[in-house]
Coordinates of C-alpha atoms in Angstrom, one line a residue:
Chain A
M1344 CA -13.3 118.5 248.4
T1345 CA -14.6 115.8 250.7
R1346 CA -12.1 114.5 253.1
V1347 CA -11.9 110.7 253.2
C1348 CA -9.7 108.5 255.3
V1349 CA -9.2 104.9 254.3
A1350 CA -8.4 102.9 257.4
G1351 CA -6.5 99.7 256.5
A1352 CA -4.6 99.9 253.2
G1353 CA -4.7 96.3 252.0
V1354 CA -5.9 95.5 248.5
I1355 CA -9.5 96.8 249.0
G1356 CA -8.4 99.8 251.0
S1357 CA -5.7 100.7 248.4
L1358 CA -8.2 100.5 245.6
F1359 CA -10.6 102.9 247.4
A1360 CA -7.8 105.2 248.4
A1361 CA -6.2 105.6 245.0
H1362 CA -9.4 106.0 243.1
L1363 CA -10.9 108.4 245.6
A1364 CA -7.8 110.5 245.6
R1365 CA -8.8 111.7 242.2
V1366 CA -12.0 113.3 243.5
A1367 CA -11.4 113.8 247.2
E1368 CA -8.8 114.7 249.8
V1369 CA -7.6 111.2 250.8
S1370 CA -5.6 109.9 253.7
A1371 CA -4.6 106.4 254.6
L1372 CA -4.4 105.1 258.1
T1373 CA -1.9 102.2 258.0
R1374 CA -0.6 99.7 260.6
R1375 CA 3.1 99.9 259.7
P1376 CA 5.1 103.2 259.7
E1377 CA 7.1 102.2 256.7
H1378 CA 3.9 101.6 254.8
A1379 CA 2.7 105.1 255.6
A1380 CA 6.1 106.6 254.7
A1381 CA 6.2 104.8 251.4
L1382 CA 2.7 106.0 250.5
R1383 CA 3.5 109.6 251.4
E1384 CA 6.8 109.5 249.3
Q1385 CA 5.8 107.4 246.3
G1386 CA 2.1 107.7 246.1
L1387 CA -0.1 104.7 245.4
R1388 CA -0.1 103.0 241.9
V1389 CA -3.0 101.2 240.4
S1390 CA -2.4 98.8 237.5
G1391 CA -4.7 96.3 235.7
R1392 CA -8.0 98.0 235.0
G1393 CA -6.4 101.4 234.7
D1394 CA -2.9 102.7 235.3
F1395 CA -2.3 105.7 237.4
T1396 CA -0.5 106.8 240.6
A1397 CA -2.4 108.8 243.2
R1398 CA -0.9 111.2 245.8
L1399 CA -2.2 110.9 249.3
D1400 CA -1.4 111.5 252.9
A1401 CA -0.7 108.6 255.2
A1402 CA 0.1 107.9 258.9
T1403 CA -0.2 105.2 261.5
S1404 CA -2.0 107.5 264.0
P1405 CA -5.3 109.3 263.5
D1406 CA -3.8 112.3 265.4
E1407 CA -1.5 112.9 262.4
L1408 CA -4.3 112.9 259.8
P1409 CA -6.8 115.6 258.9
E1410 CA -10.3 115.0 260.4
P1411 CA -12.3 113.2 257.7
E1412 CA -16.0 113.3 256.9
L1413 CA -16.0 109.7 255.6
V1414 CA -13.9 106.9 257.0
I1415 CA -13.8 103.7 254.9
V1416 CA -12.8 100.9 257.3
A1417 CA -11.1 98.4 254.9
C1418 CA -9.0 96.3 257.2
K1419 CA -9.5 92.5 257.3
G1420 CA -12.1 91.3 259.7
T1421 CA -9.4 89.8 261.9
D1422 CA -7.9 93.2 262.4
L1423 CA -11.1 95.1 263.0
E1424 CA -11.1 95.1 266.8
A1425 CA -7.5 96.4 267.0
L1426 CA -8.2 99.1 264.4
A1427 CA -11.4 100.2 266.0
A1428 CA -9.5 100.6 269.3
R1429 CA -7.0 102.9 267.6
V1430 CA -9.6 105.3 266.2
A1431 CA -11.8 105.3 269.3
D1432 CA -12.2 108.8 270.7
H1433 CA -11.3 110.3 267.3
W1434 CA -13.4 112.0 264.6
P1435 CA -16.8 112.0 266.4
D1436 CA -18.5 113.8 263.5
A1437 CA -17.3 111.4 260.7
T1438 CA -19.4 108.7 259.1
F1439 CA -17.7 105.3 259.2
M1440 CA -18.3 102.7 256.4
T1441 CA -17.3 99.1 257.0
V1442 CA -16.4 96.8 254.0
Q1443 CA -15.5 93.6 255.9
N1444 CA -16.6 90.2 254.7
G1445 CA -19.4 88.5 256.6
I1446 CA -21.9 90.3 258.8
G1447 CA -21.6 92.2 262.0
A1448 CA -18.6 94.4 261.3
D1449 CA -20.6 97.6 261.8
E1450 CA -21.7 96.3 265.2
V1451 CA -18.1 95.5 266.2
L1452 CA -17.0 99.0 265.1
G1453 CA -20.0 100.6 266.8
R1454 CA -18.9 99.4 270.2
H1455 CA -15.8 101.6 270.0
G1456 CA -17.5 104.9 269.3
A1457 CA -20.8 106.7 268.7
W1458 CA -20.1 107.4 265.0
K1459 CA -22.7 107.4 262.3
L1460 CA -22.2 104.1 260.4
L1461 CA -22.7 102.8 256.9
T1462 CA -22.5 99.2 256.0
S1463 CA -21.2 97.8 252.7
V1464 CA -20.2 94.8 250.8
T1465 CA -17.7 94.9 248.0
F1466 CA -17.2 92.6 245.1
M1467 CA -14.2 94.3 243.6
S1468 CA -10.9 92.5 243.9
G1469 CA -7.3 93.0 243.3
T1470 CA -3.8 91.7 244.0
R1471 CA -1.2 93.4 246.2
R1472 CA 2.0 94.0 244.3
S1473 CA 3.8 96.1 246.9
D1474 CA 3.0 98.6 249.7
T1475 CA 2.5 101.2 247.0
H1476 CA 1.2 99.2 244.1
V1477 CA -2.1 97.3 243.7
E1478 CA -3.4 95.5 240.7
Y1479 CA -7.2 96.1 240.1
V1480 CA -8.6 92.7 238.9
L1481 CA -12.4 92.6 239.2
D1482 CA -14.2 95.9 238.7
T1483 CA -17.4 94.6 240.3
A1484 CA -19.5 96.9 242.5
T1485 CA -19.5 97.9 246.1
W1486 CA -23.0 98.0 247.6
I1487 CA -23.7 100.4 250.4
G1488 CA -26.6 100.6 252.8
P1489 CA -27.5 102.6 255.9
A1490 CA -26.7 101.4 259.4
R1491 CA -26.7 103.1 262.8
G1492 CA -27.5 106.8 262.6
T1493 CA -27.6 107.0 258.8
T1494 CA -30.4 107.1 256.1
P1495 CA -30.7 105.8 252.6
D1496 CA -29.7 109.3 251.4
D1497 CA -26.4 109.0 253.3
A1498 CA -25.8 105.7 251.6
R1499 CA -26.6 107.3 248.2
A1500 CA -24.2 110.1 248.8
A1501 CA -21.3 107.7 249.7
A1502 CA -22.1 105.6 246.6
Q1503 CA -22.1 108.7 244.4
L1504 CA -18.7 109.8 245.7
I1505 CA -17.2 106.4 245.1
A1506 CA -18.8 106.1 241.7
S1507 CA -17.4 109.5 240.7
S1508 CA -13.9 108.2 241.5
G1509 CA -14.2 105.5 238.8
L1510 CA -15.2 102.6 241.0
K1511 CA -18.6 100.9 240.8
A1512 CA -20.9 101.6 243.7
E1513 CA -24.6 101.2 244.3
A1514 CA -26.8 102.3 247.3
F1515 CA -29.5 100.2 248.8
D1516 CA -32.3 101.2 251.2
D1517 CA -31.7 97.8 253.0
L1518 CA -28.4 96.1 252.4
R1519 CA -29.2 92.8 254.2
P1520 CA -30.5 91.0 251.1
A1521 CA -27.2 91.7 249.3
Q1522 CA -25.1 91.2 252.4
W1523 CA -26.6 87.8 253.0
S1524 CA -26.2 86.7 249.4
K1525 CA -22.5 87.5 249.7
L1526 CA -22.2 85.9 253.2
I1527 CA -23.6 82.6 252.0
F1528 CA -21.4 82.8 248.8
N1529 CA -18.3 83.6 250.9
A1530 CA -18.9 81.1 253.6
T1531 CA -19.1 78.4 251.0
V1532 CA -16.5 79.4 248.4
N1533 CA -13.8 80.6 250.9
T1534 CA -13.9 77.5 253.1
V1535 CA -14.0 75.0 250.2
A1536 CA -11.1 76.8 248.5
A1537 CA -9.1 77.0 251.7
L1538 CA -9.6 73.3 252.5
T1539 CA -8.9 72.0 249.0
G1540 CA -6.3 74.5 247.7
L1541 CA -8.4 75.1 244.6
P1542 CA -9.1 78.6 243.4
H1543 CA -12.7 79.4 242.7
D1544 CA -12.9 77.6 239.4
R1545 CA -15.1 75.2 237.4
H1546 CA -14.7 72.5 240.1
F1547 CA -17.1 74.5 242.3
A1548 CA -20.0 74.1 239.9
S1549 CA -19.3 70.6 238.7
L1550 CA -22.1 68.1 239.2
A1551 CA -20.8 65.3 236.9
A1552 CA -19.5 62.6 239.3
P1553 CA -20.7 61.7 242.9
A1554 CA -17.7 63.3 244.6
D1555 CA -17.7 66.5 242.6
L1556 CA -17.5 69.6 244.6
G1557 CA -20.6 71.2 243.1
F1558 CA -22.8 69.0 245.3
L1559 CA -21.0 70.1 248.5
V1560 CA -21.1 73.8 247.3
R1561 CA -24.8 73.5 246.6
D1562 CA -25.6 71.8 249.9
L1563 CA -23.6 74.5 251.8
M1564 CA -25.5 77.2 250.0
D1565 CA -28.8 75.5 250.7
E1566 CA -28.0 75.5 254.4
G1567 CA -27.2 79.2 254.2
K1568 CA -30.4 80.0 252.3
A1569 CA -32.4 78.2 255.0
V1570 CA -30.7 80.5 257.7
A1571 CA -31.5 83.6 255.6
A1572 CA -35.1 82.6 255.2
A1573 CA -35.4 82.0 259.0
A1574 CA -33.9 85.5 259.6
G1575 CA -36.5 87.0 257.3
V1576 CA -34.1 88.1 254.6
S1577 CA -35.0 87.5 251.0
L1578 CA -31.7 87.2 249.1
R1579 CA -30.9 89.7 246.4
E1580 CA -29.1 87.0 244.3
D1581 CA -29.1 83.3 244.5
P1582 CA -25.6 82.3 245.7
W1583 CA -25.5 79.1 243.6
E1584 CA -26.2 81.2 240.5
M1585 CA -23.5 83.6 241.5
N1586 CA -21.2 80.6 241.8
V1587 CA -22.1 79.1 238.4
H1588 CA -21.8 82.5 236.8
A1589 CA -18.4 83.3 238.3
T1590 CA -16.9 79.9 237.4
Q1591 CA -18.3 79.9 233.9
R1592 CA -16.4 83.0 233.0
G1593 CA -13.3 80.8 233.1
S1594 CA -11.4 82.9 235.6
A1595 CA -10.0 81.3 238.7
H1596 CA -10.2 83.7 241.6
Y1597 CA -8.1 83.0 244.7
P1598 CA -10.4 83.6 247.6
S1599 CA -8.8 85.5 250.5
M1600 CA -9.2 82.5 252.9
L1601 CA -7.1 80.4 250.5
E1602 CA -4.4 83.0 250.5
D1603 CA -4.5 83.2 254.3
V1604 CA -4.2 79.4 254.6
E1605 CA -1.3 79.3 252.1
A1606 CA 0.5 82.1 254.1
H1607 CA -0.3 80.4 257.4
R1608 CA -2.2 83.5 258.5
R1609 CA -5.3 83.5 260.7
T1610 CA -8.4 83.4 258.5
E1611 CA -11.7 85.4 258.7
I1612 CA -13.6 82.2 259.5
D1613 CA -15.2 83.7 262.7
M1614 CA -16.6 86.6 260.7
I1615 CA -17.9 84.6 257.8
T1616 CA -18.8 81.0 258.5
G1617 CA -18.8 81.7 262.3
A1618 CA -21.3 84.5 261.8
L1619 CA -23.6 82.3 259.7
V1620 CA -23.4 79.4 262.2
R1621 CA -24.1 81.7 265.1
E1622 CA -27.2 83.1 263.4
A1623 CA -28.3 79.6 262.5
H1624 CA -28.0 78.5 266.2
R1625 CA -29.9 81.5 267.3
L1626 CA -32.7 80.8 264.9
G1627 CA -32.6 77.0 265.5
V1628 CA -31.7 76.1 261.9
P1629 CA -29.4 73.0 261.5
V1630 CA -26.2 73.8 259.6
P1631 CA -24.1 70.6 260.0
L1632 CA -22.1 71.1 256.9
H1633 CA -21.1 74.7 257.8
E1634 CA -20.2 73.5 261.3
T1635 CA -17.9 70.9 259.6
M1636 CA -16.2 73.5 257.5
E1637 CA -15.7 75.8 260.5
R1638 CA -14.2 73.1 262.6
L1639 CA -11.8 72.0 259.8
I1640 CA -10.6 75.5 259.1
K1641 CA -10.0 76.2 262.8
A1642 CA -8.1 73.0 263.2
K1643 CA -6.1 73.8 260.1
E1644 CA -5.2 77.2 261.7
E1645 CA -4.0 75.2 264.8
S1646 CA -1.8 73.0 262.7
W1647 CA 0.7 75.8 262.0
Q1648 CA 0.7 77.3 265.5
Chain B
M611 CA 0.9 25.6 248.2
R612 CA 1.8 28.4 245.8
V613 CA 0.9 32.0 246.8
C614 CA 1.3 35.2 244.8
V615 CA 1.3 38.5 246.7
V616 CA 0.0 41.1 244.3
G617 CA 1.4 44.5 245.2
C618 CA 4.5 44.0 247.4
G619 CA 4.5 47.3 249.3
A620 CA 4.8 47.3 253.0
V621 CA 1.8 45.2 253.9
G622 CA 2.3 42.9 250.9
S623 CA 5.9 42.4 251.9
L624 CA 4.9 41.4 255.5
F625 CA 2.8 38.5 254.0
A626 CA 5.3 37.6 251.3
A627 CA 8.4 37.4 253.5
N628 CA 6.7 35.6 256.4
L629 CA 5.0 33.0 254.1
A630 CA 8.3 32.4 252.3
T631 CA 9.8 31.1 255.5
L632 CA 7.5 28.0 255.3
D633 CA 8.9 24.9 253.6
D634 CA 5.6 24.0 252.1
V635 CA 4.7 27.4 250.6
E636 CA 6.2 28.7 247.4
V637 CA 5.9 32.5 247.3
W638 CA 5.8 34.8 244.3
A639 CA 5.5 38.6 244.4
Y640 CA 4.1 40.8 241.6
D641 CA 5.1 44.5 241.9
L642 CA 5.8 47.3 239.5
A643 CA 8.7 48.9 241.6
Q644 CA 11.6 47.4 239.7
A645 CA 14.3 48.3 242.3
H646 CA 12.3 46.5 245.0
V647 CA 11.8 43.4 242.7
D648 CA 15.5 43.3 241.8
A649 CA 16.6 43.5 245.4
I650 CA 14.1 40.7 246.5
N651 CA 15.4 38.4 243.7
A652 CA 19.1 39.2 244.5
V653 CA 19.2 39.0 248.3
G654 CA 15.7 38.1 249.5
L655 CA 13.0 40.2 251.2
R656 CA 14.1 41.4 254.7
L657 CA 11.8 42.5 257.5
T658 CA 13.2 44.4 260.5
G659 CA 11.6 45.9 263.6
A660 CA 8.6 43.9 265.1
G661 CA 10.2 40.8 263.6
E662 CA 13.5 39.9 261.9
V663 CA 12.8 37.8 258.8
V664 CA 14.5 37.2 255.5
G665 CA 12.1 35.6 253.0
R666 CA 13.4 33.9 249.8
L667 CA 10.9 34.3 247.0
R668 CA 10.5 35.1 243.3
A669 CA 9.5 38.7 242.5
T670 CA 8.5 40.0 239.1
G671 CA 7.0 43.0 237.4
D672 CA 5.9 40.9 234.4
A673 CA 2.6 39.2 235.1
A674 CA 3.2 36.7 232.2
E675 CA 6.0 35.1 234.3
L676 CA 3.6 34.1 237.1
P677 CA 2.7 30.4 237.3
A678 CA -0.7 29.1 238.3
C679 CA -1.2 29.8 242.0
D680 CA -3.4 28.4 244.7
F681 CA -3.8 31.8 246.3
G682 CA -3.5 35.4 245.6
I683 CA -3.1 38.0 248.3
V684 CA -3.8 41.5 246.9
A685 CA -2.2 44.3 248.9
T686 CA -2.0 47.2 246.4
K687 CA -3.3 50.6 247.3
A688 CA -7.0 50.4 246.6
M689 CA -6.9 52.6 243.5
H690 CA -4.5 50.2 241.8
T691 CA -6.6 47.0 242.3
E692 CA -8.2 47.0 238.9
G693 CA -4.9 47.3 237.0
A694 CA -3.2 44.7 239.2
I695 CA -5.8 42.0 239.1
A696 CA -6.5 42.5 235.4
A697 CA -2.8 41.8 234.7
T698 CA -2.5 38.8 237.1
A699 CA -5.9 37.1 236.9
H700 CA -4.6 34.3 234.7
A701 CA -2.5 33.0 237.5
F702 CA -5.6 32.5 239.7
A703 CA -7.8 30.7 237.2
D704 CA -8.0 27.7 239.5
G705 CA -7.1 29.6 242.7
C706 CA -8.6 31.9 245.3
V707 CA -7.8 35.6 245.7
A708 CA -7.8 37.4 249.0
T709 CA -7.7 41.2 249.6
V710 CA -5.9 42.6 252.6
Q711 CA -6.3 46.2 251.4
N712 CA -7.8 49.3 253.0
G713 CA -11.4 50.4 252.5
I714 CA -14.4 48.8 250.9
G715 CA -15.1 47.9 247.3
N716 CA -11.9 46.0 246.6
E717 CA -13.6 42.6 246.6
E718 CA -16.1 43.8 244.0
V719 CA -13.3 44.8 241.7
L720 CA -11.5 41.4 242.2
A721 CA -14.7 39.6 241.5
L722 CA -14.8 41.1 238.0
H723 CA -11.7 39.2 237.1
V724 CA -11.5 36.0 239.3
E725 CA -14.0 33.4 240.4
R726 CA -13.2 32.8 244.1
V727 CA -12.7 35.9 246.3
I728 CA -11.7 36.1 250.0
R729 CA -12.8 39.2 252.0
G730 CA -9.9 40.2 254.2
T731 CA -8.9 42.9 256.8
T732 CA -5.4 43.2 258.2
F733 CA -4.0 45.4 260.9
P734 CA -0.2 44.9 260.6
A735 CA 1.7 47.9 259.2
G736 CA 5.1 48.9 258.2
K737 CA 7.1 50.9 255.6
I738 CA 9.6 50.2 252.9
T739 CA 12.9 51.7 254.0
E740 CA 14.9 50.7 251.0
P741 CA 14.4 48.3 248.1
G742 CA 14.1 44.8 249.5
V743 CA 13.8 46.0 253.1
V744 CA 10.6 46.7 255.1
Q745 CA 10.4 48.0 258.6
W746 CA 7.7 46.1 260.4
D747 CA 6.0 48.7 262.7
V748 CA 2.9 47.0 264.0
K749 CA 1.9 43.4 264.5
G750 CA -1.8 42.6 264.4
E751 CA -4.6 40.3 263.4
T752 CA -5.8 39.4 260.0
T753 CA -9.3 38.2 259.3
L754 CA -10.4 36.3 256.2
G755 CA -13.8 35.2 255.1
P756 CA -15.8 34.6 251.9
F757 CA -16.8 37.4 249.6
E758 CA -20.5 36.4 249.5
P759 CA -21.3 37.0 245.7
K760 CA -18.3 35.0 244.6
P761 CA -17.1 33.1 247.6
A762 CA -13.9 31.0 248.0
P763 CA -14.6 27.6 249.6
A764 CA -14.4 27.7 253.4
A765 CA -11.8 24.9 253.4
E766 CA -9.5 27.0 251.2
I767 CA -9.9 30.1 253.3
A768 CA -9.0 28.0 256.4
R769 CA -5.9 26.6 254.5
L770 CA -4.6 30.1 253.7
A771 CA -5.4 31.4 257.3
E772 CA -3.5 28.4 258.8
A773 CA -0.4 29.0 256.6
C774 CA -0.4 32.7 257.5
T775 CA -0.7 32.0 261.2
R776 CA 2.1 29.4 261.0
A777 CA 4.2 31.9 259.2
G778 CA 3.9 34.5 262.0
M779 CA 1.0 36.5 260.7
P780 CA -1.9 35.5 263.1
T781 CA -5.0 35.0 260.9
T782 CA -8.5 33.9 261.6
A783 CA -10.9 32.4 259.1
V784 CA -14.5 33.4 259.8
D785 CA -17.9 32.9 258.1
D786 CA -18.6 36.6 258.0
A787 CA -15.6 38.9 257.7
R788 CA -17.6 42.1 257.2
G789 CA -17.6 43.1 260.9
P790 CA -13.8 43.6 261.2
Q791 CA -13.7 45.2 257.7
W792 CA -16.4 47.7 258.5
R793 CA -14.9 48.5 261.9
K794 CA -11.6 49.3 260.2
V795 CA -13.1 51.2 257.3
I796 CA -15.2 53.3 259.7
F797 CA -12.2 54.0 261.9
N798 CA -10.1 55.0 258.9
A799 CA -12.8 57.1 257.2
A800 CA -13.6 58.9 260.5
T801 CA -10.0 59.9 261.2
N802 CA -7.7 59.8 258.2
P803 CA -9.3 62.6 256.2
L804 CA -9.5 64.9 259.3
G805 CA -5.8 64.6 259.6
A806 CA -5.3 65.0 255.8
L807 CA -7.5 68.1 255.6
T808 CA -6.2 69.9 258.7
G809 CA -2.6 68.7 258.9
L810 CA -3.0 67.5 262.5
T811 CA -1.7 64.2 263.9
H812 CA -4.2 61.6 265.1
G813 CA -3.8 62.7 268.7
R814 CA -4.2 66.4 268.0
V815 CA -7.4 65.7 266.0
C816 CA -8.8 63.9 269.0
E817 CA -7.8 66.6 271.5
R818 CA -10.1 69.2 269.8
P819 CA -13.6 68.5 271.1
D820 CA -15.1 69.9 267.9
L821 CA -13.1 67.6 265.6
R822 CA -13.5 64.6 267.9
A823 CA -17.3 65.2 267.6
L824 CA -17.0 65.5 263.8
A825 CA -15.2 62.1 263.9
S826 CA -18.2 60.7 265.9
R827 CA -20.6 62.1 263.3
L828 CA -18.6 60.1 260.6
V829 CA -18.6 57.0 262.8
D830 CA -22.4 57.2 263.4
E831 CA -23.1 57.5 259.6
G832 CA -20.8 54.6 259.0
K833 CA -22.4 52.5 261.7
A834 CA -25.9 53.2 260.2
V835 CA -24.7 52.0 256.8
A836 CA -23.2 48.8 258.4
A837 CA -26.4 48.2 260.3
A838 CA -28.5 48.4 257.2
Q839 CA -26.5 45.5 255.9
D840 CA -26.9 43.5 259.1
I841 CA -23.2 43.8 259.7
E842 CA -22.2 43.4 263.3
L843 CA -19.1 45.4 264.0
D844 CA -16.6 43.2 266.0
S845 CA -15.9 46.2 268.2
D846 CA -16.7 49.9 268.5
P847 CA -14.7 52.2 266.2
E848 CA -15.0 54.9 268.8
E849 CA -12.9 52.8 271.2
L850 CA -10.3 52.3 268.5
I851 CA -10.2 56.1 267.9
D852 CA -9.6 56.8 271.6
Y853 CA -7.2 54.0 272.0
A854 CA -5.1 55.2 269.1
A855 CA -5.0 58.7 270.5
R856 CA -3.0 57.6 273.5
P857 CA 0.5 58.9 273.7
D858 CA 1.9 55.4 273.8
V859 CA -0.1 54.2 270.8
A860 CA -0.4 56.7 267.8
Y861 CA -0.8 60.2 269.2
G862 CA 1.9 61.6 267.0
H863 CA 1.0 59.4 264.0
K864 CA 0.3 61.2 260.7
A865 CA -2.6 59.3 259.1
S866 CA -1.6 57.6 255.8
M867 CA -3.9 59.9 254.0
L868 CA -2.1 63.0 255.5
Q869 CA 1.2 61.4 254.4
D870 CA -0.3 61.0 250.9
V871 CA -1.5 64.6 250.8
E872 CA 1.9 65.9 252.0
A873 CA 3.6 63.9 249.2
R874 CA 0.9 64.8 246.7
R875 CA 0.0 61.1 246.1
Q876 CA -3.5 60.1 245.2
T877 CA -5.3 59.0 248.4
E878 CA -7.6 56.0 249.1
V879 CA -10.5 58.3 249.9
D880 CA -12.7 56.8 247.2
F881 CA -12.5 53.5 249.1
L882 CA -13.0 55.0 252.6
N883 CA -15.5 57.9 252.7
G884 CA -16.4 57.2 249.1
G885 CA -17.0 53.6 249.8
I886 CA -19.2 54.3 252.8
A887 CA -21.1 57.0 250.8
G888 CA -21.6 54.6 247.9
F889 CA -23.0 51.9 250.1
G890 CA -25.1 54.4 251.9
Q891 CA -26.6 55.7 248.6
R892 CA -27.4 52.1 247.4
L893 CA -29.0 51.3 250.8
G894 CA -30.9 54.6 251.2
I895 CA -28.9 55.6 254.3
P896 CA -27.9 59.3 254.3
T897 CA -24.2 60.0 254.7
P898 CA -23.9 63.7 254.2
T899 CA -20.7 64.1 256.2
H900 CA -18.9 61.3 254.4
E901 CA -20.0 62.8 251.1
S902 CA -18.7 66.3 252.1
I903 CA -15.3 64.9 253.3
W904 CA -15.0 62.8 250.2
A905 CA -15.6 65.8 247.9
L906 CA -13.1 67.9 249.9
V907 CA -10.3 65.3 249.6
K908 CA -11.0 64.9 245.9
G909 CA -10.8 68.6 245.6
V910 CA -7.4 68.5 247.3
E911 CA -6.2 66.0 244.7
A912 CA -7.7 68.1 241.9
A913 CA -5.7 71.1 243.1
W914 CA -2.5 69.3 242.4
Q915 CA -3.4 69.1 238.7
Q916 CA -3.7 72.9 238.4

């Protein structure tokens, strides 16, 4: 069996780890010792779309885990530097796959080691119930593409492994069109949700009255699309259509940045809106609305410090 | 002279109590907070802080009790203007009605119900500490002038300004009151929502260069909308922003909109950023930042309904 290590066992990492444990030898690299101990002793339960408990190895140090062939780096973007430093000098033959929001995670990770890299973007979502229990909410796909030292075939192999575990996965020869679609979507939906307190619901697509959020959402997405165009990326999906589609289903998803703000945690603003704004400045594309959102989120973070 | 203050909150109470100290002015107050009304009728309306005043006046929550008045002074929160003037308009059939409210767009609402409207801007501030008692925090100027589409006569505006001044509320009657009004609305629209959206006090908003620059972006859009109407601001809102950020002025002050958001009360954003955006749209002046901020604060209000 393939040996897989999931580094960072939050919601996304837990969903990968539990499903993959059915088809691979899975270990989890956690930050907290009690989290690793609980996973070793109780396993990892998935509820929601499916109900099963997976057995897996877990530790806080890579030295205590078997050397994996595939590492899925599933920590939050804010924790990526620290995690990369912990795995530096380990597992030189493994392929590392990043799943962080935004763009640039594979570059950050790549500065800490010469590993082969895959990049990915995931649309699945869940809710953390405890250290050993995650609820699987949205069974949307993870898209995987080649990055440093890997080929489209490597991406396809990883996608096949993940798909065989019961999750949805798809490989792309070039992930940028998909990644940018999600970046623009996330930079808009996460910041608007975090500043207003609204989950991603029908307000985000409403264009009925002058102050309706749909106008702001559309304008933010138009700025993002102009940046993508200047970067030479043709988007895989139109972010506005993604927004309308998601909100018309009647669900009200809580974007992670809204959860961060409500818990007074640092947000991923630097990796999401920050990445978009940096690209825009590099390319000379004006993004005054995204700058406004970035400033307001950063100031909001300051308010609870 | 008979004056009715419509909306006897903190600012309305400052006008009502001070005017009631004059022998030649009979003051009424219309307010829906029954405990405040009862206390005023029982023991008078008391101001403490910047001035110690006890005003004797008649208060009521029943508009039918109001007699015909020479002047109305409307001091409700801006979103309550429509309801308040619709209820009380009969008392001003032969009188003039002034607004001393925040934001822009209030005069237009008054003009739907009464014939002679006075455009006003006031800077004094305070808060109700208990029914019948208002802490007077800040003294300041009031400016009154005609609302151009349905103007009150200049002599009547001067008569009200003279009474207010004599009562301890320094008030100037001017031919064009739009300058002070737009200076105040630009100041409020550029600073209040930044505090409300981030949770930061006025001083901390101004300490962050990125947010201070965002405030300037809002000021610039507001100035462009004012300029398109040939309004000359009486001073630069930027100076007011920096002045208010001083430790001895309002560094630690939580903007009223932040207080509203923390208490989950509807804000006045429709009359601040929404007011500027609305004028901008009619005049063809782009106000993308005000529109964004307006939508975000409306989103905050919508989140409370979930």
